Amino acid sequence: MNIGWRFDNSYAQLPHTFFASMALNPVEEPKLVILNEQLASELGLSAVALQSEEAVQEFAGNKEPVGSSPLAQAYAGHQFGHFNMLGDGRAILLGEHITPDNERVDIQLKGAGRTPFSRGGDGRAALGPMLREYIISEAMHALGIPTTRSLAVVTTGEAIMREYALQGAILTRVAKSHLRVGTFQYAARWGTEEELKTLADYAIQRHFPMIQNEGNRYIKFLEYVIEKQAELIAKWQLVGFIHGVMNTDNMTISGETIDYGPCAFMDKYDPQTVFSSIDTHGRYAYQNQPNMALWNLARLAESLLPLIHHDSAQAIKMAEQALQQFPKLYEANLFAGMRLKLGLLTEETQDIELIDELLQWMKVNEADYTNTFRALTLGKFEDNPVFQLETFVQWRQKWQERLQRQTQSLELVQRTMRQSNPAIIPRNHRVEEALDLASEGNLKPLQQLLKVLAQPFAYTAEQEMYATLPPASSCAYRTFCGT
Ligand code: AMP
Ligand code: MG
């Protein structure tokens, strides 16, 4: 069967400090659970061949795809502020596949067994969390947010032990690269300066080739990563996405969202929202995400100092200047996005106030974030008593007056709002319901959910039931890291 792989493994050419070559860890009885046919086609792979037994063996790590060069990547990271040596403890990078558009993407098996970086872990992953990453990453992609993608999930036929026995599973993850802030921290701490430089040049060549011939490219590199992250975090905030574990090892150099552990979308608007059960201090709460991104970027900057300038005082000064741009870039992205969410096609200085008043109103009245923008987009306020409140009517009045001060047609305003406000997001209760049924072998609700989430801006009747909130519950939704 010709699956269509075109492997070319540049990471494996880096100094050995950066990885451990791997033999695969076969599993007992692999079975395909889900395949992303659309992504397969974008990658130039044959969806038919990917259904074959041979492909399932490859997704399970039982057979090496032709041209692959399996390895586990070394990296470090600050986890909740504490520095640790980490590395791929349960993931194997098969190599880089070259797409028909000549783009280079990492193909990684997550949950593929023990590696030299596994520490005490079993190297395995459970079906629920792997399907969860599949759902959320694909939903993020459809929302227009840079993210790693999910090509397939297989079960391994082996049980894994967590609090109780769970079905083992492997996710095939596709990424622009798996270079992380933590990869640079690792190089800075344990590599030579030459190795750090090699890594930085490699990252530049892969992600920012336009600066590869510049003399002062390392400061430019830092600036580009800062810019990408400012764009990314603004996009998260605009849809109410909470990553949950913004450790430096979970922040990419490419600007893609990575590692969907205890992440979730906010329902009612509350900047202090935290979902992760292990984030007891709210370090990675919704409102802290921009600051935490900046904190992580400062760790990247520190790692790059020896390359930025040979005089360390000068290097620090340059890095600080670059980092100072982050809040400005982030806010510019955030307000540009917020304006579009409200259909504001011109700029007025009071727009920030108008936006803040709406957010404040949502907070005070515990209004649902997504559905408030959805209601504004549809101009449909009858079905929820919260929108009948005098305070909301007054805000709407102000907003209407603001819209009338711009010359753009109402039609364009509405189109803009539809393109900027998702009609649906992966609601926690819907995701959990689909995962529960999938673990019992019923994949229909999962497939239906994926279909709906693939078109978040479509505003179809079919989506209505996915926009509804869960029945009121006294206990807050919690996501768990025990993946
Ligand atoms: P994560 O929370 O998924 O970002 O993982 C943090 C670190 O723990 C990474 O180095 C992972 O490779 C490692 N890790 C997570 N789960 C396992 C596991 N089951 N076995 C071995 N290592 C793991
Ligand atoms: Mg991680």
JSON list of N, CA, C and O in Angstrom, two decimals, residues 30-52:
[
{"chain": "A", "resi": 30, "resn": "PRO", "atom": "N", "xyz": [-3.38, -3.27, 17.76]},
{"chain": "A", "resi": 30, "resn": "PRO", "atom": "CA", "xyz": [-3.81, -1.92, 17.38]},
{"chain": "A", "resi": 30, "resn": "PRO", "atom": "C", "xyz": [-5.09, -1.92, 16.55]},
{"chain": "A", "resi": 30, "resn": "PRO", "atom": "O", "xyz": [-5.31, -2.81, 15.74]},
{"chain": "A", "resi": 31, "resn": "LYS", "atom": "N", "xyz": [-5.89, -0.91, 16.82]},
{"chain": "A", "resi": 31, "resn": "LYS", "atom": "CA", "xyz": [-7.16, -0.76, 16.08]},
{"chain": "A", "resi": 31, "resn": "LYS", "atom": "C", "xyz": [-7.38, 0.71, 15.80]},
{"chain": "A", "resi": 31, "resn": "LYS", "atom": "O", "xyz": [-7.23, 1.55, 16.71]},
{"chain": "A", "resi": 32, "resn": "LEU", "atom": "N", "xyz": [-7.73, 1.04, 14.58]},
{"chain": "A", "resi": 32, "resn": "LEU", "atom": "CA", "xyz": [-7.98, 2.43, 14.22]},
{"chain": "A", "resi": 32, "resn": "LEU", "atom": "C", "xyz": [-9.28, 2.91, 14.87]},
{"chain": "A", "resi": 32, "resn": "LEU", "atom": "O", "xyz": [-10.32, 2.26, 14.75]},
{"chain": "A", "resi": 33, "resn": "VAL", "atom": "N", "xyz": [-9.22, 4.05, 15.55]},
{"chain": "A", "resi": 33, "resn": "VAL", "atom": "CA", "xyz": [-10.44, 4.62, 16.14]},
{"chain": "A", "resi": 33, "resn": "VAL", "atom": "C", "xyz": [-10.94, 5.75, 15.25]},
{"chain": "A", "resi": 33, "resn": "VAL", "atom": "O", "xyz": [-12.11, 5.84, 14.93]},
{"chain": "A", "resi": 34, "resn": "ILE", "atom": "N", "xyz": [-10.02, 6.60, 14.83]},
{"chain": "A", "resi": 34, "resn": "ILE", "atom": "CA", "xyz": [-10.44, 7.73, 14.02]},
{"chain": "A", "resi": 34, "resn": "ILE", "atom": "C", "xyz": [-9.29, 8.19, 13.13]},
{"chain": "A", "resi": 34, "resn": "ILE", "atom": "O", "xyz": [-8.12, 8.14, 13.53]},
{"chain": "A", "resi": 35, "resn": "LEU", "atom": "N", "xyz": [-9.66, 8.59, 11.92]},
{"chain": "A", "resi": 35, "resn": "LEU", "atom": "CA", "xyz": [-8.67, 9.05, 10.94]},
{"chain": "A", "resi": 35, "resn": "LEU", "atom": "C", "xyz": [-9.15, 10.38, 10.39]},
{"chain": "A", "resi": 35, "resn": "LEU", "atom": "O", "xyz": [-10.33, 10.54, 10.05]},
{"chain": "A", "resi": 36, "resn": "ASN", "atom": "N", "xyz": [-8.26, 11.33, 10.28]},
{"chain": "A", "resi": 36, "resn": "ASN", "atom": "CA", "xyz": [-8.60, 12.66, 9.78]},
{"chain": "A", "resi": 36, "resn": "ASN", "atom": "C", "xyz": [-8.36, 12.69, 8.26]},
{"chain": "A", "resi": 36, "resn": "ASN", "atom": "O", "xyz": [-7.27, 12.99, 7.79]},
{"chain": "A", "resi": 37, "resn": "GLU", "atom": "N", "xyz": [-9.41, 12.38, 7.52]},
{"chain": "A", "resi": 37, "resn": "GLU", "atom": "CA", "xyz": [-9.25, 12.24, 6.06]},
{"chain": "A", "resi": 37, "resn": "GLU", "atom": "C", "xyz": [-8.91, 13.56, 5.39]},
{"chain": "A", "resi": 37, "resn": "GLU", "atom": "O", "xyz": [-8.13, 13.59, 4.44]},
{"chain": "A", "resi": 38, "resn": "GLN", "atom": "N", "xyz": [-9.51, 14.62, 5.89]},
{"chain": "A", "resi": 38, "resn": "GLN", "atom": "CA", "xyz": [-9.24, 15.94, 5.32]},
{"chain": "A", "resi": 38, "resn": "GLN", "atom": "C", "xyz": [-7.76, 16.30, 5.47]},
{"chain": "A", "resi": 38, "resn": "GLN", "atom": "O", "xyz": [-7.09, 16.71, 4.52]},
{"chain": "A", "resi": 39, "resn": "LEU", "atom": "N", "xyz": [-7.25, 16.10, 6.67]},
{"chain": "A", "resi": 39, "resn": "LEU", "atom": "CA", "xyz": [-5.83, 16.40, 6.92]},
{"chain": "A", "resi": 39, "resn": "LEU", "atom": "C", "xyz": [-4.94, 15.48, 6.09]},
{"chain": "A", "resi": 39, "resn": "LEU", "atom": "O", "xyz": [-3.94, 15.91, 5.51]},
{"chain": "A", "resi": 40, "resn": "ALA", "atom": "N", "xyz": [-5.32, 14.20, 6.03]},
{"chain": "A", "resi": 40, "resn": "ALA", "atom": "CA", "xyz": [-4.54, 13.24, 5.24]},
{"chain": "A", "resi": 40, "resn": "ALA", "atom": "C", "xyz": [-4.40, 13.75, 3.81]},
{"chain": "A", "resi": 40, "resn": "ALA", "atom": "O", "xyz": [-3.31, 13.73, 3.22]},
{"chain": "A", "resi": 41, "resn": "SER", "atom": "N", "xyz": [-5.50, 14.24, 3.27]},
{"chain": "A", "resi": 41, "resn": "SER", "atom": "CA", "xyz": [-5.45, 14.71, 1.89]},
{"chain": "A", "resi": 41, "resn": "SER", "atom": "C", "xyz": [-4.58, 15.96, 1.76]},
{"chain": "A", "resi": 41, "resn": "SER", "atom": "O", "xyz": [-3.80, 16.09, 0.83]},
{"chain": "A", "resi": 42, "resn": "GLU", "atom": "N", "xyz": [-4.66, 16.87, 2.74]},
{"chain": "A", "resi": 42, "resn": "GLU", "atom": "CA", "xyz": [-3.78, 18.05, 2.71]},
{"chain": "A", "resi": 42, "resn": "GLU", "atom": "C", "xyz": [-2.30, 17.66, 2.78]},
{"chain": "A", "resi": 42, "resn": "GLU", "atom": "O", "xyz": [-1.44, 18.34, 2.23]},
{"chain": "A", "resi": 43, "resn": "LEU", "atom": "N", "xyz": [-2.04, 16.55, 3.45]},
{"chain": "A", "resi": 43, "resn": "LEU", "atom": "CA", "xyz": [-0.65, 16.10, 3.60]},
{"chain": "A", "resi": 43, "resn": "LEU", "atom": "C", "xyz": [-0.18, 15.30, 2.39]},
{"chain": "A", "resi": 43, "resn": "LEU", "atom": "O", "xyz": [0.98, 14.89, 2.31]},
{"chain": "A", "resi": 44, "resn": "GLY", "atom": "N", "xyz": [-1.11, 15.05, 1.47]},
{"chain": "A", "resi": 44, "resn": "GLY", "atom": "CA", "xyz": [-0.76, 14.27, 0.28]},
{"chain": "A", "resi": 44, "resn": "GLY", "atom": "C", "xyz": [-0.73, 12.78, 0.56]},
{"chain": "A", "resi": 44, "resn": "GLY", "atom": "O", "xyz": [-0.07, 12.01, -0.16]},
{"chain": "A", "resi": 45, "resn": "LEU", "atom": "N", "xyz": [-1.44, 12.35, 1.61]},
{"chain": "A", "resi": 45, "resn": "LEU", "atom": "CA", "xyz": [-1.47, 10.94, 1.94]},
{"chain": "A", "resi": 45, "resn": "LEU", "atom": "C", "xyz": [-2.76, 10.33, 1.40]},
{"chain": "A", "resi": 45, "resn": "LEU", "atom": "O", "xyz": [-3.76, 11.03, 1.23]},
{"chain": "A", "resi": 46, "resn": "SER", "atom": "N", "xyz": [-2.72, 9.04, 1.14]},
{"chain": "A", "resi": 46, "resn": "SER", "atom": "CA", "xyz": [-3.90, 8.38, 0.60]},
{"chain": "A", "resi": 46, "resn": "SER", "atom": "C", "xyz": [-4.82, 7.94, 1.72]},
{"chain": "A", "resi": 46, "resn": "SER", "atom": "O", "xyz": [-4.46, 7.10, 2.55]},
{"chain": "A", "resi": 47, "resn": "ALA", "atom": "N", "xyz": [-6.03, 8.52, 1.76]},
{"chain": "A", "resi": 47, "resn": "ALA", "atom": "CA", "xyz": [-6.99, 8.19, 2.82]},
{"chain": "A", "resi": 47, "resn": "ALA", "atom": "C", "xyz": [-7.33, 6.70, 2.77]},
{"chain": "A", "resi": 47, "resn": "ALA", "atom": "O", "xyz": [-7.53, 6.07, 3.81]},
{"chain": "A", "resi": 48, "resn": "VAL", "atom": "N", "xyz": [-7.37, 6.13, 1.58]},
{"chain": "A", "resi": 48, "resn": "VAL", "atom": "CA", "xyz": [-7.70, 4.70, 1.44]},
{"chain": "A", "resi": 48, "resn": "VAL", "atom": "C", "xyz": [-6.56, 3.86, 2.03]},
{"chain": "A", "resi": 48, "resn": "VAL", "atom": "O", "xyz": [-6.79, 2.98, 2.87]},
{"chain": "A", "resi": 49, "resn": "ALA", "atom": "N", "xyz": [-5.34, 4.19, 1.64]},
{"chain": "A", "resi": 49, "resn": "ALA", "atom": "CA", "xyz": [-4.19, 3.43, 2.16]},
{"chain": "A", "resi": 49, "resn": "ALA", "atom": "C", "xyz": [-4.07, 3.59, 3.67]},
{"chain": "A", "resi": 49, "resn": "ALA", "atom": "O", "xyz": [-3.64, 2.66, 4.37]},
{"chain": "A", "resi": 50, "resn": "LEU", "atom": "N", "xyz": [-4.49, 4.75, 4.17]},
{"chain": "A", "resi": 50, "resn": "LEU", "atom": "CA", "xyz": [-4.39, 4.97, 5.62]},
{"chain": "A", "resi": 50, "resn": "LEU", "atom": "C", "xyz": [-5.37, 4.12, 6.42]},
{"chain": "A", "resi": 50, "resn": "LEU", "atom": "O", "xyz": [-5.25, 3.98, 7.63]},
{"chain": "A", "resi": 51, "resn": "GLN", "atom": "N", "xyz": [-6.36, 3.57, 5.73]},
{"chain": "A", "resi": 51, "resn": "GLN", "atom": "CA", "xyz": [-7.31, 2.66, 6.41]},
{"chain": "A", "resi": 51, "resn": "GLN", "atom": "C", "xyz": [-6.75, 1.24, 6.47]},
{"chain": "A", "resi": 51, "resn": "GLN", "atom": "O", "xyz": [-7.32, 0.38, 7.13]},
{"chain": "A", "resi": 52, "resn": "SER", "atom": "N", "xyz": [-5.66, 0.99, 5.76]},
{"chain": "A", "resi": 52, "resn": "SER", "atom": "CA", "xyz": [-5.15, -0.38, 5.65]},
{"chain": "A", "resi": 52, "resn": "SER", "atom": "C", "xyz": [-4.51, -0.84, 6.95]},
{"chain": "A", "resi": 52, "resn": "SER", "atom": "O", "xyz": [-4.15, -0.03, 7.81]}
]
